[in-house]
């Protein structure tokens, strides 16, 4: 009986140590990465024309590249606006990003300029009034030169009341 108890205790100890959880690390651009509810506005003569095409809010994504460098991210509208996905230069510490003549990786064979890209921690407000991270960027597409689109909005919260 002693051997059985000893074996059971040993088995229990092995089971406990093998079930330890490994800490998952974030990506190099974790501070810039997210799912965002944004609106597509147009900047004309210094004035912002809100949602001129009546699209309303839509989702875009920002995320790390496969190289997982702190100095580059993907900006992807997942076919919700202009059907674009571009790699942008990033500053994960300064929460800024930009792209100059970035080749579109989805849809039309165009290039995209991204300027004034930044994230402001708790700089926006969700529909329920709670604070949220805010994203803004100005975009110019090579197939619509001279028109500046401003995408701006808040980080997706996951709560239905904010959809």
mmCIF file of C-alpha atoms in Angstrom:
data_model
loop_
_atom_site.group_PDB
_atom_site.id
_atom_site.type_symbol
_atom_site.label_atom_id
_atom_site.label_comp_id
_atom_site.label_asym_id
_atom_site.label_seq_id
_atom_site.Cartn_x
_atom_site.Cartn_y
_atom_site.Cartn_z
ATOM 1 C CA UNK A 1 0.000 0.000 0.000
ATOM 2 C CA UNK A 2 2.907 2.287 0.807
ATOM 3 C CA UNK A 3 4.240 1.891 -2.729
ATOM 4 C CA UNK A 4 0.846 2.790 -4.198
ATOM 5 C CA UNK A 5 0.603 5.966 -2.082
ATOM 6 C CA UNK A 6 4.187 6.896 -2.923
ATOM 7 C CA UNK A 7 3.526 6.318 -6.642
ATOM 8 C CA UNK A 8 0.248 8.343 -6.483
ATOM 9 C CA UNK A 9 2.016 11.258 -4.752
ATOM 10 C CA UNK A 10 4.826 11.161 -7.305
ATOM 11 C CA UNK A 11 2.339 11.086 -10.183
ATOM 12 C CA UNK A 12 0.435 14.006 -8.644
ATOM 13 C CA UNK A 13 3.640 16.051 -8.278
ATOM 14 C CA UNK A 14 4.654 15.379 -11.872
ATOM 15 C CA UNK A 15 1.194 16.355 -13.088
ATOM 16 C CA UNK A 16 1.317 19.647 -11.185
ATOM 17 C CA UNK A 17 4.730 20.637 -12.507
ATOM 18 C CA UNK A 18 3.893 19.723 -16.078
ATOM 19 C CA UNK A 19 0.774 21.943 -16.031
ATOM 20 C CA UNK A 20 2.593 25.196 -15.430
ATOM 21 C CA UNK A 21 1.551 27.899 -17.843
ATOM 22 C CA UNK A 22 4.161 29.546 -19.999
ATOM 23 C CA UNK A 23 4.030 33.308 -20.057
ATOM 24 C CA UNK A 24 3.112 34.532 -23.517
ATOM 25 C CA UNK A 25 5.097 37.493 -24.741
ATOM 26 C CA UNK A 26 3.692 40.303 -26.837
ATOM 27 C CA UNK A 27 4.893 41.374 -30.243
ATOM 28 C CA UNK A 28 7.410 44.132 -30.866
ATOM 29 C CA UNK A 29 4.574 46.402 -32.096
ATOM 30 C CA UNK A 30 2.002 45.455 -29.469
ATOM 31 C CA UNK A 31 1.480 49.129 -28.546
ATOM 32 C CA UNK A 32 0.424 49.901 -32.148
ATOM 33 C CA UNK A 33 -1.503 46.727 -32.895
ATOM 34 C CA UNK A 34 -5.246 46.536 -32.741
ATOM 35 C CA UNK A 35 -8.647 46.339 -34.296
ATOM 36 C CA UNK A 36 -10.103 49.796 -34.830
ATOM 37 C CA UNK A 37 -13.527 51.258 -35.565
ATOM 38 C CA UNK A 38 -12.784 54.206 -37.850
ATOM 39 C CA UNK A 39 -14.585 56.615 -40.129
ATOM 40 C CA UNK A 40 -13.273 57.678 -43.525
ATOM 41 C CA UNK A 41 -13.310 61.461 -43.830
ATOM 42 C CA UNK A 42 -11.875 63.725 -46.539
ATOM 43 C CA UNK A 43 -9.579 66.688 -45.844
ATOM 44 C CA UNK A 44 -10.210 69.476 -48.334
ATOM 45 C CA UNK A 45 -8.654 72.956 -48.055
ATOM 46 C CA UNK A 46 -7.854 72.277 -44.393
ATOM 47 C CA UNK A 47 -11.464 71.375 -43.604
ATOM 48 C CA UNK A 48 -12.591 67.880 -42.650
ATOM 49 C CA UNK A 49 -15.628 66.613 -44.536
ATOM 50 C CA UNK A 50 -17.073 63.832 -42.394
ATOM 51 C CA UNK A 51 -17.952 60.549 -44.079
ATOM 52 C CA UNK A 52 -18.641 62.033 -47.543
ATOM 53 C CA UNK A 53 -19.493 58.617 -49.010
ATOM 54 C CA UNK A 54 -21.892 57.566 -46.227
ATOM 55 C CA UNK A 55 -19.905 54.455 -45.334
ATOM 56 C CA UNK A 56 -20.110 55.024 -41.581
ATOM 57 C CA UNK A 57 -17.765 53.296 -39.184
ATOM 58 C CA UNK A 58 -15.793 50.301 -40.389
ATOM 59 C CA UNK A 59 -13.031 48.099 -39.056
ATOM 60 C CA UNK A 60 -9.331 48.324 -39.909
ATOM 61 C CA UNK A 61 -6.425 46.393 -38.433
ATOM 62 C CA UNK A 62 -2.888 47.328 -37.447
ATOM 63 C CA UNK A 63 -0.505 44.482 -36.640
ATOM 64 C CA UNK A 64 3.104 43.338 -36.643
ATOM 65 C CA UNK A 65 4.874 41.974 -39.700
ATOM 66 C CA UNK A 66 6.246 38.441 -39.720
ATOM 67 C CA UNK A 67 9.702 39.895 -38.994
ATOM 68 C CA UNK A 68 8.252 41.226 -35.705
ATOM 69 C CA UNK A 69 10.346 44.413 -35.842
ATOM 70 C CA UNK A 70 9.369 47.380 -33.680
ATOM 71 C CA UNK A 71 9.800 49.656 -36.710
ATOM 72 C CA UNK A 72 7.163 48.278 -39.104
ATOM 73 C CA UNK A 73 3.476 47.353 -39.059
ATOM 74 C CA UNK A 74 0.747 46.353 -41.474
ATOM 75 C CA UNK A 75 -2.259 48.639 -41.966
ATOM 76 C CA UNK A 76 -5.148 46.635 -43.373
ATOM 77 C CA UNK A 77 -8.676 47.820 -44.147
ATOM 78 C CA UNK A 78 -9.740 44.184 -44.690
ATOM 79 C CA UNK A 79 -11.664 45.264 -47.790
ATOM 80 C CA UNK A 80 -13.885 47.696 -45.869
ATOM 81 C CA UNK A 81 -12.829 50.974 -47.496
ATOM 82 C CA UNK A 82 -10.347 51.096 -50.391
ATOM 83 C CA UNK A 83 -9.269 47.454 -50.337
ATOM 84 C CA UNK A 84 -5.730 48.154 -49.184
ATOM 85 C CA UNK A 85 -3.035 46.532 -47.079
ATOM 86 C CA UNK A 86 0.324 48.295 -46.772
ATOM 87 C CA UNK A 87 3.463 48.011 -44.703
ATOM 88 C CA UNK A 88 4.243 51.182 -42.770
ATOM 89 C CA UNK A 89 7.298 52.422 -40.905
ATOM 90 C CA UNK A 90 6.515 52.552 -37.200
ATOM 91 C CA UNK A 91 7.780 53.926 -33.928
ATOM 92 C CA UNK A 92 6.322 51.616 -31.272
ATOM 93 C CA UNK A 93 7.521 53.846 -28.422
ATOM 94 C CA UNK A 94 6.245 57.094 -29.957
ATOM 95 C CA UNK A 95 3.021 55.414 -31.179
ATOM 96 C CA UNK A 96 3.433 56.833 -34.693
ATOM 97 C CA UNK A 97 3.551 55.350 -38.187
ATOM 98 C CA UNK A 98 3.809 56.422 -41.826
ATOM 99 C CA UNK A 99 4.333 55.064 -45.331
ATOM 100 C CA UNK A 100 5.613 56.649 -48.525
ATOM 101 C CA UNK A 101 4.534 55.095 -51.826
ATOM 102 C CA UNK A 102 3.854 51.784 -50.099
ATOM 103 C CA UNK A 103 2.802 49.070 -52.522
ATOM 104 C CA UNK A 104 -0.732 47.823 -51.926
ATOM 105 C CA UNK A 105 -0.717 44.116 -51.088
ATOM 106 C CA UNK A 106 -4.422 43.614 -51.728
ATOM 107 C CA UNK A 107 -6.748 44.590 -54.533
ATOM 108 C CA UNK A 108 -5.657 47.215 -57.050
ATOM 109 C CA UNK A 109 -2.046 47.725 -58.098
ATOM 110 C CA UNK A 110 -1.647 51.104 -56.401
ATOM 111 C CA UNK A 111 0.663 52.800 -53.942
ATOM 112 C CA UNK A 112 -0.418 54.417 -50.716
ATOM 113 C CA UNK A 113 0.979 57.325 -48.722
ATOM 114 C CA UNK A 114 0.208 57.350 -44.994
ATOM 115 C CA UNK A 115 1.031 60.518 -43.053
ATOM 116 C CA UNK A 116 0.258 61.800 -39.553
ATOM 117 C CA UNK A 117 -0.381 58.263 -38.313
ATOM 118 C CA UNK A 118 -0.575 58.080 -34.546
ATOM 119 C CA UNK A 119 -2.271 56.420 -31.632
ATOM 120 C CA UNK A 120 -3.254 58.382 -28.559
ATOM 121 C CA UNK A 121 -3.738 56.315 -25.414
ATOM 122 C CA UNK A 122 -7.222 57.006 -23.985
ATOM 123 C CA UNK A 123 -7.611 59.805 -26.545
ATOM 124 C CA UNK A 124 -11.063 58.691 -27.710
ATOM 125 C CA UNK A 125 -14.423 57.733 -26.300
ATOM 126 C CA UNK A 126 -16.446 54.578 -26.872
ATOM 127 C CA UNK A 127 -20.197 54.734 -27.567
ATOM 128 C CA UNK A 128 -20.843 53.864 -23.904
ATOM 129 C CA UNK A 129 -18.718 56.822 -22.749
ATOM 130 C CA UNK A 130 -15.676 54.846 -21.606
ATOM 131 C CA UNK A 131 -12.210 56.010 -22.646
ATOM 132 C CA UNK A 132 -10.502 54.255 -25.550
ATOM 133 C CA UNK A 133 -7.277 54.454 -27.507
ATOM 134 C CA UNK A 134 -7.656 56.728 -30.532
ATOM 135 C CA UNK A 135 -6.091 56.249 -33.975
ATOM 136 C CA UNK A 136 -5.743 58.775 -36.791
ATOM 137 C CA UNK A 137 -3.943 58.782 -40.137
ATOM 138 C CA UNK A 138 -4.082 60.663 -43.426
ATOM 139 C CA UNK A 139 -4.026 58.502 -46.555
ATOM 140 C CA UNK A 140 -3.521 59.326 -50.219
ATOM 141 C CA UNK A 141 -4.010 56.657 -52.899
ATOM 142 C CA UNK A 142 -2.113 56.783 -56.189
ATOM 143 C CA UNK A 143 -5.344 56.147 -58.120
ATOM 144 C CA UNK A 144 -6.927 59.236 -56.482
ATOM 145 C CA UNK A 145 -3.995 61.674 -56.231
ATOM 146 C CA UNK A 146 -4.527 64.890 -54.314
ATOM 147 C CA UNK A 147 -7.429 63.585 -52.225
ATOM 148 C CA UNK A 148 -6.485 63.127 -48.584
ATOM 149 C CA UNK A 149 -8.589 60.660 -46.625
ATOM 150 C CA UNK A 150 -8.450 60.840 -42.853
ATOM 151 C CA UNK A 151 -9.191 57.590 -41.095
ATOM 152 C CA UNK A 152 -9.840 58.130 -37.413
ATOM 153 C CA UNK A 153 -11.566 56.274 -34.633
ATOM 154 C CA UNK A 154 -11.177 54.145 -31.534
ATOM 155 C CA UNK A 155 -9.879 50.731 -30.572
ATOM 156 C CA UNK A 156 -12.490 47.977 -30.731
ATOM 157 C CA UNK A 157 -13.624 47.160 -27.196
ATOM 158 C CA UNK A 158 -15.350 43.823 -27.787
ATOM 159 C CA UNK A 159 -18.522 45.081 -26.087
ATOM 160 C CA UNK A 160 -21.744 44.981 -28.103
ATOM 161 C CA UNK A 161 -22.806 48.342 -26.670
ATOM 162 C CA UNK A 162 -19.851 49.984 -28.438
ATOM 163 C CA UNK A 163 -20.474 48.423 -31.861
#
